Structure formats: C-alpha cells, structure tokens
C-alpha cells in the first residue's frame, strides 16, 4: 500500500517560521495551498494519508477534507503562551489506512507525549508521534510512505526503526 504523511507549515505561519529555510514557504500563508495539498493527497494516496494541522484551522479545512477522522496529539510539554487557554494539542486528519490490524490489538485516535526538543526545526515531531502515525495508517513492511515535508527526517527514521525490529 502507498501512504503519505504531510506536515505543512500552519496557515499564515509559512513565511514567519520557514521563510529563511525555503523560498516557497510563504505559499502556506494561503488557504489555497492547503486545499491543493488535500486535493493532492486524495488523488495520489487513495490508500491513506495523515495531515498535521492547527486545531484553529479545522473549521475551514474540514469543508475541503471529506471522509476524514480527526485525531489528536496532546502535548504533555508545550510552549507556554500569554493566553488563558493554552495550545496543547495538534490535530491530525486521517483518511483511509489499512483496515485489518494485526500488529497490535488497537490504535487510539489520540496520542499524549511531549514535543520534540532541540531538533533544529520549528514543528519537528517526536519519535512517539511518528510511530503513532505509522500505527494509525497500519503501515507494514513493504508499504510505501511518502513524507511530503521531510524536515528533520524523523519519519524516515521511524520507518527504519520499525523495519529493524
């Protein structure tokens, strides 16, 4: 099976966080880029995909993402911001995936773990998160998973770790 994981810059955060790292970072400051990404995922990855996104953007993203399940990564350690209600979770839109699961008895649609620290890139994901994405899709040996936003290469490392076991 062929899957994808996408972790684009949050809406309106491309230029701010990644402008110095990538010439096209600012395209993610428009809703159209996110809609185009969902279209691409639906067409190129019918077996399944996962998309990390800001919970604040769910209202408009879900209008363009039919038949997805909203999963939650709750962060046990997160940046403290000067607001009453803290941003302590990230939404993951899940579409498809292998339906027969033989690796474990079950996979929850939520994960609680700390953020990745000192990876050198804003938004880098921890190892536990990457393993959870693989479990949500029911990734198995022989499958393909395209990481559309490679970043720190942590998803490839998670796949390599899984195959080494």
XYZ file of N, CA and C in Angstrom:
495
model
N 0.845 -1.178 0.000
C 0.000 0.000 0.000
C 0.890 1.240 0.000
N 0.328 2.329 -0.485
C 1.076 3.577 -0.571
C 0.354 4.649 0.243
N 1.068 5.183 1.234
C 0.526 6.184 2.135
C 1.331 7.472 2.047
N 0.792 8.530 2.652
C 1.515 9.802 2.750
C 1.289 10.405 4.123
N 2.296 11.131 4.573
C 2.168 11.969 5.753
C 2.572 13.381 5.349
N 1.743 14.345 5.703
C 2.015 15.742 5.367
C 1.974 16.587 6.635
N 3.018 17.351 6.826
C 3.114 18.258 7.966
C 3.531 19.640 7.453
N 2.617 20.298 6.724
C 2.973 21.611 6.158
C 3.016 22.671 7.251
N 3.598 23.818 6.941
C 3.502 24.929 7.892
C 2.039 25.247 8.161
N 1.742 25.614 9.389
C 0.390 26.053 9.706
C 0.017 27.236 8.814
N -1.273 27.371 8.568
C -1.801 28.500 7.807
C -1.299 29.819 8.415
N -0.801 30.698 7.560
C -0.256 32.012 7.913
C 1.037 31.942 8.739
N 1.694 30.785 8.760
C 2.944 30.654 9.511
C 4.134 30.290 8.628
N 3.910 30.106 7.328
C 4.972 29.675 6.425
C 6.141 30.637 6.370
N 5.867 31.861 5.999
C 6.942 32.852 5.872
C 7.578 33.146 7.222
N 6.771 33.258 8.254
C 7.250 33.593 9.592
C 8.258 32.576 10.130
N 7.931 31.287 10.012
C 8.774 30.251 10.612
C 9.760 29.603 9.651
N 9.449 29.617 8.352
C 10.273 28.855 7.416
C 10.796 29.672 6.240
N 10.492 30.966 6.221
C 10.892 31.824 5.110
C 12.387 31.834 4.834
N 13.190 31.747 5.868
C 14.649 31.736 5.698
C 15.171 30.365 5.274
N 14.339 29.355 5.402
C 14.754 27.986 5.092
C 14.296 27.513 3.717
N 13.229 28.134 3.204
C 12.645 27.649 1.954
C 12.048 28.810 1.170
N 12.398 28.905 -0.109
C 11.936 30.006 -0.964
C 10.421 30.071 -1.115
N 9.757 28.919 -1.038
C 8.306 28.878 -1.260
C 7.502 28.752 0.038
N 8.114 29.036 1.164
C 7.427 28.882 2.453
C 6.167 29.737 2.548
N 6.176 30.896 1.934
C 5.045 31.824 2.048
C 3.768 31.313 1.376
N 3.865 30.321 0.487
C 2.626 29.832 -0.145
C 1.674 29.245 0.892
N 2.237 28.768 2.022
C 1.409 28.155 3.067
C 0.661 29.196 3.887
N 0.864 30.461 3.563
C 0.114 31.524 4.215
C -1.238 31.745 3.546
N -1.558 30.920 2.550
C -2.861 31.000 1.879
C -3.629 29.690 2.082
N -4.933 29.807 2.178
C -5.783 28.617 2.319
C -5.695 27.746 1.072
N -5.526 28.371 -0.093
C -5.474 27.619 -1.346
C -4.380 26.560 -1.330
N -3.231 26.868 -0.795
C -2.139 25.885 -0.741
C -2.548 24.664 0.073
N -3.266 24.884 1.149
C -3.725 23.774 1.992
C -4.823 22.972 1.292
N -5.719 23.658 0.611
C -6.741 22.961 -0.173
C -6.093 22.129 -1.286
N -5.115 22.717 -1.961
C -4.408 21.989 -3.030
C -3.703 20.752 -2.484
N -3.141 20.870 -1.293
C -2.482 19.721 -0.673
C -3.490 18.604 -0.392
N -4.639 18.956 0.150
C -5.665 17.935 0.414
C -6.109 17.282 -0.887
N -6.290 18.073 -1.942
C -6.642 17.504 -3.249
C -5.578 16.511 -3.706
N -4.318 16.889 -3.573
C -3.215 16.012 -3.968
C -3.236 14.711 -3.163
N -3.436 14.833 -1.853
C -3.483 13.642 -1.004
C -4.617 12.706 -1.423
N -5.783 13.270 -1.699
C -6.939 12.452 -2.097
C -6.694 11.727 -3.420
N -6.023 12.394 -4.360
C -5.797 11.814 -5.688
C -4.628 10.832 -5.691
N -3.504 11.231 -5.116
C -2.284 10.431 -5.210
C -2.156 9.346 -4.146
N -2.935 9.434 -3.063
C -2.791 8.482 -1.963
C -4.147 7.926 -1.518
N -4.831 7.222 -2.422
C -6.157 6.698 -2.060
C -6.097 5.633 -0.958
N -4.921 5.005 -0.762
C -4.811 4.001 0.301
C -4.863 4.634 1.686
N -4.392 5.866 1.788
C -4.460 6.541 3.074
C -3.416 7.619 3.237
N -3.741 8.564 4.107
C -2.825 9.651 4.407
C -3.172 10.262 5.751
N -2.189 10.969 6.308
C -2.381 11.718 7.542
C -1.833 13.126 7.317
N -2.531 14.106 7.858
C -2.172 15.515 7.681
C -2.202 16.213 9.031
N -1.060 16.720 9.465
C -0.999 17.503 10.697
C -1.494 18.919 10.408
N -2.267 19.471 11.347
C -2.779 20.832 11.155
C -3.099 21.481 12.496
N -3.264 22.776 12.424
C -3.610 23.574 13.590
C -5.090 23.362 13.922
N -5.435 23.049 15.162
C -6.850 22.904 15.506
C -7.689 24.134 15.156
N -7.083 25.303 15.174
C -7.805 26.537 14.835
C -8.256 26.555 13.377
N -7.620 25.744 12.535
C -7.940 25.720 11.109
C -8.941 24.624 10.723
N -9.364 23.840 11.679
C -10.267 22.727 11.364
C -11.567 23.186 10.713
N -12.088 24.313 11.145
C -13.371 24.789 10.618
C -13.361 24.878 9.098
N -12.310 25.418 8.519
C -12.284 25.559 7.059
C -11.610 24.376 6.371
N -10.681 23.712 7.037
C -10.052 22.536 6.418
C -11.045 21.389 6.227
N -11.902 21.180 7.212
C -12.846 20.060 7.131
C -13.864 20.225 6.010
N -14.134 21.445 5.608
C -15.032 21.671 4.475
C -14.441 21.106 3.182
N -13.135 20.981 3.152
C -12.435 20.519 1.950
C -11.885 19.096 2.101
N -12.071 18.505 3.255
C -11.490 17.185 3.525
C -12.588 16.193 3.911
N -13.304 15.686 2.916
C -14.378 14.741 3.227
C -13.834 13.411 3.724
N -14.618 12.774 4.534
C -14.308 11.412 4.981
C -12.962 11.318 5.704
N -12.720 12.231 6.622
C -11.522 12.140 7.441
C -11.925 11.954 8.897
N -11.025 11.380 9.628
C -11.183 11.265 11.069
C -10.234 12.266 11.708
N -10.700 12.959 12.717
C -9.837 13.899 13.426
C -9.195 13.167 14.593
N -7.885 13.098 14.565
C -7.118 12.502 15.649
C -6.404 13.623 16.398
N -5.978 13.350 17.613
C -5.379 14.397 18.436
C -4.054 13.960 19.036
N -3.063 14.808 18.852
C -1.792 14.658 19.563
C -1.808 15.692 20.674
N -1.930 15.221 21.899
C -1.910 16.122 23.051
C -0.488 16.189 23.572
N -0.026 17.399 23.777
C 1.372 17.640 24.131
C 1.511 17.784 25.648
N 2.230 16.856 26.254
C 2.412 16.896 27.709
C 3.366 17.997 28.127
N 4.167 18.455 27.201
C 5.035 19.608 27.428
C 4.907 20.473 26.192
N 4.640 21.750 26.371
C 4.420 22.629 25.227
C 4.862 24.032 25.590
N 4.949 24.870 24.581
C 5.312 26.258 24.797
C 4.180 26.982 25.524
N 4.520 27.713 26.564
C 3.518 28.483 27.296
C 3.359 29.832 26.593
N 2.128 30.151 26.244
C 1.832 31.392 25.539
C 1.023 32.323 26.459
N 1.035 33.614 26.185
C 0.319 34.569 27.046
C -1.185 34.611 26.762
N -1.818 33.442 26.843
C -3.266 33.339 26.660
C -3.824 32.440 27.758
N -5.111 32.585 28.045
C -5.730 31.772 29.095
C -5.774 30.301 28.707
N -6.292 30.019 27.512
C -6.399 28.637 27.045
C -5.163 28.307 26.217
N -4.375 27.391 26.704
C -3.100 27.050 26.075
C -3.293 26.150 24.850
N -2.393 26.294 23.907
C -2.374 25.467 22.705
C -1.567 24.212 23.028
N -2.246 23.168 23.417
C -1.550 21.980 23.899
C -1.891 20.727 23.095
N -2.472 20.908 21.900
C -2.730 19.739 21.068
C -2.629 20.125 19.603
N -2.421 19.122 18.777
C -2.370 19.309 17.335
C -3.313 18.303 16.703
N -4.076 18.779 15.739
C -4.997 17.900 15.026
C -4.248 17.130 13.936
N -4.668 15.901 13.718
C -4.189 15.087 12.609
C -5.419 14.580 11.874
N -5.531 14.953 10.607
C -6.621 14.441 9.781
C -6.165 13.115 9.200
N -6.976 12.099 9.375
C -6.643 10.753 8.921
C -7.658 10.308 7.881
N -7.150 9.848 6.745
C -8.008 9.335 5.680
C -7.500 7.954 5.289
N -8.373 6.982 5.324
C -8.013 5.636 4.878
C -7.065 4.936 5.832
N -6.162 4.158 5.242
C -5.275 3.298 6.019
C -5.743 1.855 5.903
N -4.854 0.941 6.196
C -5.203 -0.480 6.154
C -6.208 -0.766 7.263
N -7.284 -1.459 6.931
C -8.357 -1.655 7.904
C -8.171 -2.880 8.787
N -7.462 -3.876 8.351
C -7.215 -5.061 9.176
C -5.909 -4.842 9.915
N -5.990 -4.852 11.228
C -4.812 -4.544 12.018
C -4.334 -5.785 12.757
N -3.138 -6.240 12.414
C -2.598 -7.451 13.029
C -1.407 -7.158 13.934
N -0.847 -5.949 13.854
C 0.355 -5.609 14.607
C 0.089 -5.450 16.098
N -0.993 -4.783 16.434
C -1.360 -4.553 17.828
C -2.862 -4.748 17.957
N -3.352 -4.887 19.184
C -4.801 -5.036 19.336
C -5.587 -3.808 18.901
N -5.030 -2.591 19.094
C -5.775 -1.393 18.722
C -4.822 -0.199 18.673
N -5.307 0.855 18.023
C -4.591 2.126 17.998
C -5.602 3.199 18.363
N -5.282 3.980 19.351
C -6.186 5.068 19.747
C -6.078 6.223 18.758
N -7.138 7.012 18.674
C -7.129 8.175 17.786
C -6.553 9.399 18.487
N -5.838 9.177 19.556
C -5.136 10.242 20.264
C -3.801 9.702 20.772
N -2.880 10.624 20.927
C -1.566 10.309 21.483
C -1.208 11.426 22.442
N -0.667 11.067 23.584
C -0.201 12.046 24.546
C 1.286 11.826 24.774
N 2.087 12.796 24.346
C 3.533 12.715 24.526
C 4.127 14.109 24.409
N 5.349 14.293 24.902
C 5.970 15.625 24.803
C 6.383 15.969 23.378
N 6.606 17.250 23.146
C 7.089 17.719 21.851
C 8.535 17.284 21.652
N 9.008 17.362 20.426
C 10.424 17.107 20.143
C 11.217 18.337 20.576
N 12.330 18.107 21.187
C 13.165 19.205 21.674
C 14.489 19.230 20.919
N 14.948 20.424 20.613
C 16.269 20.650 20.027
C 16.518 19.864 18.744
N 15.536 19.845 17.874
C 15.683 19.175 16.578
C 16.159 20.137 15.496
N 16.151 21.434 15.801
C 16.630 22.421 14.847
C 15.591 22.939 13.873
N 14.322 22.567 14.076
C 13.271 22.993 13.162
C 11.958 23.144 13.927
N 11.306 24.293 13.775
C 10.002 24.506 14.406
C 9.022 23.458 13.887
N 8.304 22.827 14.790
C 7.299 21.852 14.383
C 7.801 20.436 14.205
N 9.089 20.185 14.478
C 9.628 18.821 14.365
C 8.847 17.893 15.290
N 8.632 16.687 14.828
C 7.819 15.744 15.583
C 8.683 14.746 16.367
N 8.206 14.337 17.547
C 8.943 13.354 18.347
C 8.783 11.939 17.782
N 9.656 11.060 18.191
C 9.636 9.678 17.711
C 8.294 8.994 17.987
N 7.739 9.218 19.166
C 6.461 8.579 19.515
C 5.351 9.019 18.571
N 5.363 10.271 18.158
C 4.360 10.776 17.221
C 4.475 10.055 15.885
N 5.688 9.948 15.364
C 5.882 9.292 14.070
C 5.445 7.828 14.118
N 5.770 7.140 15.201
C 5.331 5.743 15.354
C 3.806 5.665 15.377
N 3.168 6.622 16.027
C 1.700 6.664 16.102
C 1.086 6.860 14.718
N 1.653 7.761 13.911
C 1.155 7.962 12.540
C 1.248 6.655 11.751
N 2.382 5.966 11.869
C 2.532 4.679 11.176
C 1.483 3.681 11.647
N 1.210 3.664 12.963
C 0.189 2.763 13.504
C -1.208 3.148 13.023
N -1.513 4.455 12.976
C -2.836 4.889 12.503
C -3.101 4.419 11.076
N -2.078 4.494 10.240
C -2.224 4.058 8.845
C -2.098 2.547 8.702
N -1.653 1.903 9.766
C -1.364 0.467 9.762
C -0.280 0.149 8.730
N 0.764 0.938 8.772
C 1.922 0.753 7.901
C 2.576 -0.584 8.229
N 2.895 -1.343 7.180
C 3.545 -2.643 7.356
C 4.730 -2.754 6.404
N 5.602 -3.685 6.711
C 6.777 -3.926 5.880
C 6.341 -4.130 4.423
N 6.992 -3.426 3.515
C 6.642 -3.492 2.101
C 5.781 -2.332 1.625
N 5.161 -1.622 2.574
C 4.372 -0.444 2.213
C 5.307 0.711 1.868
N 4.738 1.722 1.235
C 5.455 2.965 0.936
C 4.775 4.076 1.714
N 5.572 4.908 2.364
C 5.035 6.104 2.995
C 5.852 7.291 2.512
N 5.196 8.191 1.794
C 5.847 9.411 1.322
C 5.664 10.497 2.368
N 6.773 10.978 2.907
C 6.761 12.096 3.839
C 6.892 13.352 2.992
N 5.814 14.089 2.844
C 5.783 15.209 1.909
C 6.490 16.459 2.431
N 6.776 16.501 3.711
C 7.511 17.608 4.324
C 8.577 17.007 5.228
N 9.683 16.652 4.642
C 10.697 15.836 5.312
C 11.240 16.473 6.588
N 11.548 17.742 6.576
C 12.030 18.421 7.784
C 13.280 17.792 8.356
N 13.166 17.181 9.529
C 14.314 16.588 10.223
C 14.526 15.120 9.874
N 13.747 14.596 8.948
C 13.845 13.197 8.506
C 13.393 12.202 9.579
N 12.613 12.668 10.527
C 12.222 11.800 11.639
C 11.244 10.699 11.234
N 10.421 10.929 10.209
C 9.506 9.865 9.775
C 10.289 8.732 9.115
N 11.280 9.060 8.294
C 12.119 8.018 7.685
C 12.851 7.229 8.768
N 13.289 7.917 9.807
C 13.954 7.232 10.914
C 12.986 6.298 11.643
N 11.735 6.724 11.789
C 10.724 5.874 12.444
C 10.466 4.620 11.622
N 10.403 4.775 10.312
C 10.195 3.607 9.440
C 11.401 2.668 9.522
N 12.591 3.215 9.484
C 13.809 2.399 9.575
C 13.864 1.655 10.908
N 13.474 2.321 11.974
C 13.459 1.680 13.308
C 12.468 0.534 13.357
N 11.322 0.749 12.742
C 10.279 -0.296 12.744
C 10.739 -1.520 11.950
N 11.383 -1.277 10.819
C 11.829 -2.387 9.978
C 13.012 -3.128 10.591
N 13.784 -2.462 11.454
C 14.939 -3.088 12.088
C 14.544 -4.053 13.199
N 13.304 -3.948 13.688
C 12.848 -4.805 14.783
C 12.499 -6.170 14.312
